[in-house]
Short mmCIF file of C-alpha atoms in Angstrom, two decimals:
data_model
loop_
_atom_site.label_atom_id
_atom_site.label_comp_id
_atom_site.label_asym_id
_atom_site.label_seq_id
_atom_site.Cartn_x
_atom_site.Cartn_y
_atom_site.Cartn_z
CA MET A 1 95.65 367.87 156.26
CA VAL A 2 97.90 365.00 157.16
CA THR A 3 101.81 364.57 157.56
CA LEU A 4 103.40 361.73 157.40
CA PRO A 5 106.03 360.87 159.19
CA VAL A 6 109.12 360.65 156.88
CA PRO A 7 111.56 357.66 157.89
CA PRO A 8 115.07 357.66 158.22
CA ALA A 9 117.34 355.47 156.19
CA ARG A 10 118.51 353.55 158.59
CA ARG A 11 114.67 352.98 159.41
CA THR A 12 113.56 352.16 155.55
CA GLY A 13 116.03 348.76 155.14
CA ALA A 14 114.05 347.30 158.21
CA MET A 15 110.65 349.40 157.68
CA LEU A 16 109.97 347.10 154.80
CA ALA A 17 111.49 343.31 156.12
CA LEU A 18 108.11 344.05 158.25
CA LEU A 19 106.06 344.73 155.92
CA ALA A 20 106.82 342.62 153.87
CA PHE A 21 107.63 339.25 156.51
CA ALA A 22 104.15 341.00 157.31
CA GLN A 23 102.87 339.82 153.22
CA PHE A 24 104.89 336.45 154.06
CA ILE A 25 102.66 335.10 156.82
CA VAL A 26 99.47 335.99 155.25
CA ALA A 27 100.62 334.02 151.95
CA VAL A 28 101.88 331.36 153.96
CA ASP A 29 98.06 330.62 155.23
CA TYR A 30 96.98 330.62 152.17
CA ASN A 31 98.68 327.11 150.96
CA ILE A 32 99.93 325.57 154.54
CA VAL A 33 96.77 324.32 155.46
CA PHE A 34 94.56 322.73 152.15
CA VAL A 35 97.53 319.74 152.78
CA ALA A 36 96.24 319.42 155.62
CA LEU A 37 92.74 318.64 155.42
CA PRO A 38 92.72 314.97 154.98
CA GLU A 39 94.39 314.97 158.62
CA ILE A 40 92.62 317.32 160.07
CA GLY A 41 89.15 315.92 159.00
CA SER A 42 89.78 312.07 160.16
CA ALA A 43 91.27 313.47 163.52
CA LEU A 44 88.30 316.02 164.09
CA GLY A 45 85.76 314.09 162.64
CA PHE A 46 84.41 316.88 160.36
CA SER A 47 82.79 315.14 157.64
CA THR A 48 83.70 315.44 153.87
CA ARG A 49 80.71 317.38 153.25
CA SER A 50 81.75 320.02 155.62
CA LEU A 51 85.93 319.87 155.26
CA GLN A 52 86.08 322.62 153.48
CA TRP A 53 84.67 324.88 155.81
CA VAL A 54 87.92 325.01 156.88
CA VAL A 55 89.50 326.85 153.87
CA SER A 56 85.55 328.94 153.94
CA ALA A 57 86.25 330.29 157.48
CA TYR A 58 88.53 332.06 156.55
CA ALA A 59 87.41 333.36 153.17
CA VAL A 60 84.64 334.51 154.06
CA ALA A 61 85.81 336.19 157.31
CA PHE A 62 88.39 338.04 155.41
CA GLY A 63 86.87 338.73 151.97
CA GLY A 64 83.86 340.76 154.72
CA PHE A 65 85.99 342.27 157.17
CA LEU A 66 88.03 344.00 154.65
CA LEU A 67 86.37 346.83 154.58
CA PHE A 68 85.39 347.56 157.48
CA GLY A 69 89.55 346.84 158.33
CA GLY A 70 90.44 349.36 155.54
CA ARG A 71 88.78 352.33 157.40
CA ALA A 72 89.96 351.31 161.03
CA VAL A 73 93.29 351.89 159.04
CA ASP A 74 91.85 355.33 158.44
CA ARG A 75 90.21 356.35 161.43
CA LEU A 76 92.73 353.99 164.04
CA GLY A 77 95.95 354.53 162.59
CA ALA A 78 97.82 351.83 160.41
CA ARG A 79 100.84 350.99 162.79
CA ARG A 80 98.05 350.37 165.20
CA VAL A 81 96.25 348.56 163.30
CA PHE A 82 98.56 346.37 161.79
CA VAL A 83 99.87 345.59 166.06
CA LEU A 84 96.50 344.26 166.60
CA GLY A 85 95.96 342.35 163.54
CA LEU A 86 99.10 340.30 164.46
CA THR A 87 97.91 339.13 167.58
CA VAL A 88 94.82 338.33 166.27
CA PHE A 89 95.97 336.19 164.07
CA GLY A 90 98.92 334.48 165.89
CA LEU A 91 96.47 333.96 168.81
CA SER A 92 93.66 332.39 166.29
CA CYS A 93 96.24 330.17 164.88
CA LEU A 94 96.71 329.32 167.84
CA LEU A 95 93.55 328.52 169.20
CA GLY A 96 92.84 326.21 166.16
CA GLY A 97 95.72 324.66 167.12
CA PHE A 98 94.64 323.35 170.29
CA ALA A 99 90.37 322.46 168.32
CA GLU A 100 89.76 319.44 169.50
CA SER A 101 85.89 320.13 167.59
CA PRO A 102 85.46 321.19 163.34
CA ALA A 103 83.58 324.29 165.30
CA LEU A 104 86.27 325.26 167.32
CA LEU A 105 88.59 324.99 164.29
CA VAL A 106 85.49 326.93 162.16
CA ALA A 107 85.65 329.21 164.77
CA ALA A 108 88.94 329.95 164.67
CA ARG A 109 90.12 329.35 161.20
CA ALA A 110 87.14 332.58 161.46
CA ILE A 111 88.76 334.85 163.56
CA GLN A 112 92.16 334.48 161.68
CA GLY A 113 90.55 335.27 158.86
CA LEU A 114 89.69 338.87 160.88
CA GLY A 115 93.05 339.21 161.30
CA ALA A 116 94.26 339.40 158.57
CA ALA A 117 91.49 341.41 157.20
CA LEU A 118 93.15 343.75 159.28
CA LEU A 119 96.71 342.89 158.51
CA THR A 120 95.99 343.53 154.95
CA PRO A 121 94.81 347.38 154.36
CA ALA A 122 97.11 347.94 157.27
CA THR A 123 100.48 346.48 155.18
CA LEU A 124 99.50 347.76 152.40
CA ALA A 125 98.65 351.34 153.67
CA LEU A 126 102.42 351.66 155.40
CA ILE A 127 104.20 350.91 151.86
CA HIS A 128 101.23 353.78 150.56
CA THR A 129 101.81 356.35 153.19
CA ARG A 130 105.52 355.13 154.78
CA PHE A 131 106.90 355.99 150.98
CA ALA A 132 106.97 358.45 148.40
CA GLU A 133 104.30 357.63 144.95
CA GLY A 134 107.64 356.57 142.63
CA PRO A 135 110.39 354.26 142.49
CA GLU A 136 110.35 353.68 146.39
CA ARG A 137 107.04 353.28 146.15
CA THR A 138 107.86 350.87 143.40
CA LYS A 139 110.31 349.30 145.96
CA GLY A 140 108.91 348.46 148.60
CA LEU A 141 104.98 346.80 146.75
CA ALA A 142 108.02 344.89 144.60
CA LEU A 143 109.26 343.33 147.89
CA TRP A 144 105.63 342.68 149.33
CA GLY A 145 104.81 341.30 146.18
CA ALA A 146 107.99 339.17 146.12
CA ALA A 147 107.72 337.86 149.83
CA GLY A 148 103.72 336.85 148.62
CA SER A 149 105.05 334.67 146.51
CA GLY A 150 107.31 332.62 148.37
CA GLY A 151 105.24 332.11 150.52
CA LEU A 152 103.27 331.09 148.38
CA ALA A 153 105.94 328.27 147.85
CA ALA A 154 106.63 327.87 151.90
CA GLY A 155 103.00 327.51 152.50
CA ALA A 156 102.78 324.87 150.73
CA LEU A 157 106.19 323.38 151.60
CA LEU A 158 105.64 323.51 154.67
CA GLY A 159 102.42 322.21 154.98
CA GLY A 160 103.64 318.59 154.13
CA VAL A 161 106.59 318.22 155.88
CA LEU A 162 104.50 319.47 158.97
CA THR A 163 102.08 317.66 158.25
CA GLN A 164 103.90 314.22 157.91
CA ALA A 165 106.10 315.13 160.90
CA TRP A 166 104.23 316.24 163.34
CA GLY A 167 100.97 316.67 162.68
CA TRP A 168 97.92 318.43 161.69
CA GLU A 169 98.22 320.75 164.55
CA TRP A 170 102.03 322.48 163.83
CA VAL A 171 100.00 323.75 159.79
CA LEU A 172 98.79 327.09 162.42
CA PHE A 173 101.27 326.24 165.25
CA VAL A 174 104.05 327.47 163.46
CA LEU A 175 102.54 330.22 162.31
CA VAL A 176 102.49 331.41 166.35
CA PRO A 177 105.58 332.72 167.11
CA LEU A 178 106.00 334.34 163.24
CA ALA A 179 102.67 336.85 164.03
CA LEU A 180 103.86 337.78 167.00
CA LEU A 181 107.44 338.62 166.65
CA ALA A 182 105.82 341.04 163.90
CA ALA A 183 103.44 342.23 166.25
CA VAL A 184 105.93 342.45 169.30
CA ALA A 185 108.90 344.39 166.14
CA ALA A 186 106.22 346.46 165.13
CA PRO A 187 106.72 350.03 167.42
CA ALA A 188 110.89 349.63 167.16
CA VAL A 189 110.09 349.67 163.25
CA LEU A 190 107.43 351.65 162.71
CA ALA A 191 107.47 355.18 162.84
CA PRO A 192 103.89 355.86 165.31
CA ASP A 193 100.97 356.98 163.50
CA ALA A 194 100.20 360.43 162.41
CA ARG A 195 98.33 362.76 164.18
CA THR A 196 94.63 363.02 163.02
CA ALA A 197 92.24 366.57 163.51
CA PRO A 198 89.31 364.50 164.60
CA ASP A 199 86.27 363.93 162.89
CA ARG A 200 83.60 364.79 164.03
CA ASP A 201 81.39 363.50 160.94
CA GLY A 202 81.84 360.15 163.17
CA PHE A 203 82.26 356.60 162.76
CA ASP A 204 80.27 355.08 159.75
CA ALA A 205 78.48 352.18 162.00
CA PHE A 206 75.94 350.78 159.44
CA GLY A 207 77.67 350.96 156.76
CA ALA A 208 80.06 349.06 158.32
CA LEU A 209 77.54 346.10 159.08
CA LEU A 210 76.57 346.59 155.63
CA ALA A 211 79.89 346.16 153.84
CA THR A 212 80.47 343.48 156.00
CA VAL A 213 77.71 341.46 155.41
CA GLY A 214 77.29 342.09 151.78
CA SER A 215 80.68 340.95 151.16
CA SER A 216 80.39 337.92 153.83
CA LEU A 217 77.47 336.86 152.09
CA LEU A 218 79.18 337.66 148.87
CA VAL A 219 81.81 335.45 149.02
CA LEU A 220 80.08 333.00 150.81
CA GLY A 221 77.83 332.26 148.49
CA LEU A 222 80.46 331.65 145.71
CA VAL A 223 82.38 329.40 147.45
CA SER A 224 79.32 327.65 148.91
CA GLY A 225 78.84 327.19 145.04
CA PRO A 226 80.68 324.03 143.79
CA GLU A 227 79.62 322.26 147.31
CA ALA A 228 76.56 322.77 147.93
CA GLY A 229 74.82 323.64 144.65
CA TRP A 230 74.82 326.97 142.74
CA GLY A 231 70.51 326.52 142.86
CA THR A 232 70.75 326.40 146.39
CA LEU A 233 70.41 328.62 149.05
CA ARG A 234 73.89 328.47 150.33
CA GLY A 235 74.79 329.61 146.72
CA ALA A 236 72.49 331.77 144.37
CA GLY A 237 70.79 332.70 147.19
CA SER A 238 73.92 334.38 149.24
CA ILE A 239 74.92 335.18 146.23
CA VAL A 240 71.80 337.37 145.59
CA ALA A 241 71.60 338.75 148.79
CA GLY A 242 75.76 339.66 149.55
CA ALA A 243 74.29 341.98 145.97
CA VAL A 244 71.43 343.51 147.90
CA VAL A 245 72.80 343.93 149.78
CA LEU A 246 76.37 345.75 148.97
CA ALA A 247 73.76 347.79 146.77
CA VAL A 248 71.97 349.15 149.69
CA PHE A 249 75.63 350.15 150.65
CA VAL A 250 75.71 352.47 148.02
CA LEU A 251 73.45 354.30 148.84
CA VAL A 252 73.69 354.37 152.23
CA GLU A 253 77.09 355.38 151.15
CA LYS A 254 76.15 358.14 149.21
CA ARG A 255 73.69 360.20 152.55
CA ALA A 256 76.33 359.07 155.11
CA LYS A 257 78.52 362.41 156.41
CA GLY A 258 81.29 360.56 157.34
CA PRO A 259 81.01 357.18 155.00
CA LEU A 260 82.97 354.13 155.37
CA VAL A 261 84.02 354.34 151.38
CA PRO A 262 83.84 357.79 150.07
CA LEU A 263 82.12 357.20 146.42
CA ARG A 264 84.83 359.89 145.27
CA LEU A 265 86.80 356.89 144.93
CA PHE A 266 85.96 355.91 142.46
CA ARG A 267 86.68 358.85 140.52
CA ASN A 268 90.21 357.20 140.24
CA ARG A 269 90.91 355.74 137.31
CA SER A 270 93.91 354.14 138.37
CA LEU A 271 92.21 352.90 141.46
CA VAL A 272 88.75 352.10 139.79
CA THR A 273 91.66 350.02 136.10
CA ALA A 274 93.75 348.73 139.49
CA ILE A 275 90.14 346.67 141.53
CA LEU A 276 89.14 345.92 137.56
CA ILE A 277 91.95 344.10 137.08
CA ILE A 278 93.16 343.07 140.42
CA LEU A 279 89.71 341.40 140.62
CA VAL A 280 90.15 339.65 136.26
CA PHE A 281 94.42 338.09 138.04
CA GLN A 282 92.92 337.23 140.51
CA SER A 283 90.01 335.30 139.45
CA ALA A 284 92.87 333.21 136.91
CA LEU A 285 95.69 332.78 139.62
CA GLY A 286 93.44 331.92 142.03
CA GLY A 287 91.61 329.31 140.70
CA SER A 288 94.04 327.66 138.54
CA TYR A 289 97.17 327.03 141.59
CA TYR A 290 93.85 325.04 142.54
CA ILE A 291 93.42 323.52 139.31
CA PHE A 292 97.54 322.85 138.98
CA THR A 293 97.75 321.12 142.40
CA ASN A 294 94.86 318.66 141.65
CA TYR A 295 97.22 318.23 138.77
CA LEU A 296 99.44 316.76 139.98
CA GLN A 297 98.26 314.69 142.98
CA GLY A 298 95.14 313.41 140.92
CA VAL A 299 96.45 313.05 137.98
CA LEU A 300 100.82 312.44 137.90
CA GLY A 301 100.54 311.35 141.00
CA TYR A 302 102.12 312.79 143.12
CA ASP A 303 102.25 312.96 146.94
CA ALA A 304 101.76 316.51 148.92
CA LEU A 305 105.30 317.29 148.83
CA GLU A 306 106.33 316.67 145.67
CA ALA A 307 103.41 318.86 144.80
CA GLY A 308 104.67 322.15 147.27
CA LEU A 309 108.21 321.30 145.62
CA ALA A 310 106.55 321.67 141.84
CA PHE A 311 106.09 325.52 142.78
CA VAL A 312 108.98 325.81 143.71
CA PRO A 313 109.61 326.85 139.72
CA LEU A 314 107.16 329.15 139.57
CA THR A 315 108.10 330.89 142.99
CA VAL A 316 111.80 331.61 142.66
CA ILE A 317 110.51 333.15 138.79
CA SER A 318 107.80 335.01 140.42
CA MET A 319 109.97 336.85 143.11
CA GLY A 320 112.30 337.34 140.88
CA ALA A 321 110.12 338.95 138.10
CA SER A 322 108.20 341.43 141.37
CA LEU A 323 112.20 342.15 142.09
CA LYS A 324 113.61 343.10 139.19
CA LEU A 325 111.28 343.91 136.22
CA ALA A 326 108.42 345.69 137.46
CA GLY A 327 110.00 348.81 139.07
CA ALA A 328 112.30 348.36 135.73
CA MET A 329 109.43 348.43 133.32
CA LEU A 330 107.23 350.07 135.69
CA GLY A 331 109.75 353.04 134.87
CA ARG A 332 110.50 352.42 131.06
CA LEU A 333 106.56 351.53 129.66
CA GLY A 334 104.69 353.12 132.13
CA PRO A 335 102.23 351.47 134.16
CA ARG A 336 99.63 350.44 130.81
CA THR A 337 102.37 348.61 129.05
CA THR A 338 103.84 347.27 131.84
CA LEU A 339 100.00 346.15 133.18
CA PHE A 340 99.31 345.32 129.64
CA LEU A 341 102.97 342.32 129.50
CA GLY A 342 102.29 341.08 131.99
CA MET A 343 98.40 340.09 132.19
CA THR A 344 99.63 338.57 128.78
CA ALA A 345 102.60 336.77 129.69
CA ASN A 346 100.73 335.57 132.63
CA GLY A 347 98.17 334.36 130.65
CA ALA A 348 100.72 333.07 127.99
CA GLY A 349 102.28 331.23 130.45
CA MET A 350 98.64 328.96 131.73
CA VAL A 351 98.09 328.43 128.32
CA ALA A 352 101.53 327.12 127.17
CA LEU A 353 101.22 324.97 131.21
CA ALA A 354 97.31 324.10 129.58
CA VAL A 355 99.04 322.47 126.41
CA ALA A 356 101.60 320.33 128.42
CA MET A 357 99.10 318.78 131.48
CA SER A 358 98.34 315.59 129.58
CA ALA A 359 98.28 312.06 131.48
CA ASP A 360 101.56 311.13 130.98
CA ALA A 361 103.73 314.42 130.82
CA SER A 362 107.22 314.51 132.80
CA PHE A 363 107.82 317.44 134.80
CA TRP A 364 110.17 318.56 132.61
CA HIS A 365 107.28 319.09 130.06
CA LEU A 366 105.31 321.43 132.41
CA VAL A 367 108.28 324.22 133.55
CA PRO A 368 108.03 326.63 129.77
CA GLY A 369 104.96 327.00 131.23
CA LEU A 370 106.01 328.12 134.65
CA VAL A 371 108.43 330.04 134.06
CA VAL A 372 106.57 332.06 132.10
CA TRP A 373 103.62 331.92 134.02
CA GLY A 374 106.36 332.91 136.71
CA VAL A 375 107.56 336.02 134.88
CA GLY A 376 104.20 337.51 133.72
CA GLY A 377 102.56 337.34 137.51
CA GLY A 378 105.44 338.44 138.96
CA VAL A 379 105.27 341.74 136.53
CA THR A 380 101.92 342.20 137.17
CA PHE A 381 101.09 341.83 140.91
CA PRO A 382 102.78 344.52 142.57
CA ALA A 383 102.32 346.62 139.62
CA MET A 384 98.57 346.15 139.53
CA PHE A 385 98.98 348.18 143.20
CA ALA A 386 101.20 350.52 142.56
CA CYS A 387 97.74 352.14 140.63
CA ALA A 388 95.71 351.30 143.03
CA ALA A 389 97.57 353.56 145.31
CA SER A 390 98.23 356.96 142.66
CA GLY A 391 96.31 359.21 143.34
CA VAL A 392 94.76 358.77 146.64
CA ALA A 393 95.23 360.82 149.44
CA PRO A 394 97.22 359.27 152.42
CA GLN A 395 94.03 359.66 154.79
CA GLU A 396 91.75 357.46 152.53
CA ALA A 397 94.95 354.49 151.43
CA GLY A 398 93.47 351.84 154.22
CA ILE A 399 90.16 352.05 151.67
CA ALA A 400 91.87 351.94 148.65
CA SER A 401 93.99 349.25 149.12
CA ALA A 402 90.94 346.97 151.53
CA LEU A 403 88.69 348.31 148.24
CA ALA A 404 91.79 346.46 145.46
CA SER A 405 92.29 343.82 148.99
CA THR A 406 88.21 342.85 149.06
CA SER A 407 88.58 343.44 145.01
CA GLN A 408 91.76 340.17 144.99
CA GLN A 409 89.49 338.40 147.25
CA ILE A 410 86.37 338.42 145.91
CA GLY A 411 88.08 337.90 142.08
CA GLY A 412 89.80 334.44 144.20
CA ALA A 413 86.43 332.86 145.15
CA ALA A 414 84.58 333.32 141.43
CA GLY A 415 87.59 332.03 139.53
CA LEU A 416 87.91 329.14 141.55
CA ALA A 417 84.27 328.51 141.39
CA LEU A 418 84.61 328.92 138.10
CA LEU A 419 87.16 326.55 136.86
CA VAL A 420 86.34 324.17 139.09
CA ALA A 421 82.58 323.85 137.74
CA VAL A 422 85.27 323.89 133.88
CA ALA A 423 87.18 321.12 135.78
CA THR A 424 84.26 318.56 136.45
CA ALA A 425 81.65 319.02 133.84
CA GLY A 426 82.66 316.62 131.63
CA THR A 427 83.90 314.07 134.34
CA ALA A 428 80.25 313.68 136.28
CA GLY A 429 79.21 310.19 134.78
CA ASP A 430 75.64 308.71 135.61
CA THR A 431 77.62 304.98 137.03
CA GLY A 432 78.68 307.41 140.22
CA ALA A 433 81.72 305.53 139.72
CA ALA A 434 85.23 308.10 139.76
CA PRO A 435 86.49 309.79 136.28
CA ALA A 436 89.50 308.08 134.18
CA VAL A 437 93.00 309.69 134.59
CA ALA A 438 92.72 310.52 130.24
CA GLU A 439 88.93 312.11 131.55
CA VAL A 440 90.03 314.18 135.01
CA ALA A 441 93.11 315.82 133.07
CA ASP A 442 90.97 317.27 130.13
CA GLY A 443 89.18 318.56 132.84
CA LEU A 444 91.32 320.09 134.41
CA ARG A 445 93.32 320.62 130.80
CA GLY A 446 90.60 323.12 129.53
CA ALA A 447 89.61 324.65 133.20
CA MET A 448 93.52 326.17 132.92
CA TRP A 449 92.49 327.48 130.05
CA ILE A 450 90.19 328.95 129.91
CA GLY A 451 92.05 331.08 132.81
CA GLY A 452 94.85 331.51 130.56
CA ALA A 453 92.63 332.90 128.03
CA ALA A 454 91.74 334.67 130.95
CA SER A 455 93.87 336.22 131.66
CA ALA A 456 95.10 337.28 128.41
CA VAL A 457 91.86 339.67 128.32
CA GLY A 458 92.05 340.76 130.90
CA GLY A 459 95.25 342.62 130.10
CA LEU A 460 93.43 344.88 127.79
CA LEU A 461 91.76 346.97 131.30
CA ALA A 462 95.04 348.62 131.11
CA PHE A 463 94.70 350.45 128.38
CA SER A 464 91.69 352.10 129.70
CA LEU A 465 94.52 354.44 132.44
CA ARG A 466 95.04 357.48 131.37
CA LYS A 467 98.19 357.69 128.57
CA PRO A 468 101.39 359.12 131.00
CA ARG A 469 101.90 362.44 131.02
CA THR A 470 105.20 363.64 128.79
CA ALA A 471 107.43 364.50 131.71
CA ALA A 472 106.01 360.62 133.04
CA GLY A 473 107.69 359.41 136.77
CA PRO A 474 110.35 356.21 137.68
CA ASP A 475 107.38 354.02 137.38
CA GLY A 476 104.91 356.14 135.41
CA ILE A 477 102.59 357.54 137.92
CA GLY A 478 102.20 361.08 137.95
CA SER A 479 104.28 363.94 136.90
CA GLY A 480 106.56 366.66 137.26
CA THR A 481 107.54 367.91 140.51
CA ARG A 482 104.83 368.23 143.54
CA THR A 483 103.72 367.79 146.74
CA GLU A 484 101.91 364.49 146.91
CA THR A 485 98.14 366.48 148.71
CA GLY A 486 98.04 366.03 151.66
CA GLY A 487 101.02 363.75 151.52
CA ASP A 488 104.16 363.20 154.30
CA ALA A 489 105.40 366.80 153.77
CA ARG A 490 108.26 366.39 150.70
CA SER A 491 108.30 367.70 147.99
CA VAL A 492 109.22 364.13 145.30
CA SER A 493 109.40 364.28 142.21
CA LEU A 494 108.21 361.56 139.75
#
């Protein structure tokens, strides 16, 4: 049994602020590099084909090391890994900002992805173990989700402003003090990690290697397919190889004494359902952000700063829905209904946006779809991660969070690949000439339609969750008064 420290009331606010700030940093990085890519390419001499590795190197390392990071959290302690992840993330941003060659920048971005793969499960594990399941945890996840939404908008805005004012290097330099400041503050804000009994089974090094290689190959194939071709070794070849390695990983885990991923976790219906919903949700969301950005710049002619500003309504609404609606809906309606309504609204907003995405639309035509999309996404995001944590023992919170986050990364890569393929399917003419703006708009609109439909249909997965018991708790997850298994030694009213 692991006894976790109970945070005093005066520390709770500072803890929530720090964990939300860490999520904000990771979310900022998601968008901040995109608008700087043209200048990076010309400054460092990237080819048109190799420039995408500024983004892909980060995505592959992030997705590939998440399971390793999650188990490191469970073995070493969430606070220790949280500080380590922030430090690695900040120093790699510094290295990338000083890069003078494509190889060094790509390597720095891969190390940055490793830092994010340590930081993300550590942040989620701290929320899951330092806050009781119920209203406390839901509040933490809501603030975490809102910080992520704010970070996405801030990334788009900062990327345009910093690149235009001081150069591409500053899209990386700006993250250095943020990450290192959070790392320095963590020991004072977060309670020490709980002491655990020594694990006689040791660390599953072979399983960690298989999980990292398999996940990395899978993400590599998904992000490379649209650019290298699906029939190439780097496209379909990487996906097949990744699937085979992950299949071997499962066989190894069945026999391991101290497995990297305890397979009994997959008997937790809430966790499995959350993983599937996250996969569908992020497939629609990740690709749709890219599609909408291309529509604004490629069809409507917005510059980088204007495109960033166009995301502000979506982001503000999403943050408000996470903070104000998600917890209330979980308490009154339970997770099944909350996730179904959230995913349906998310999809409906994307479809409404697709309807408005003509070649000559004004921004005001787009606002209704952005508002509905923001409400749906803001409700869904914290709700699905609350489900992922339900019923998971604190000593396995890290790996459970990593499984959910891995699903998020794979879903984002798969969704981007699919929606880009749909968007460009009708624009490749035989003459090689650039497609007409109307053709581009039609392709992007069709891709947004598919993303919205997938999100709405994916909401049906929520009904695979068990129905809430009669004495359902404030977040609709769990019931009665009980002491969490291996938990914080408190009687928690759920």
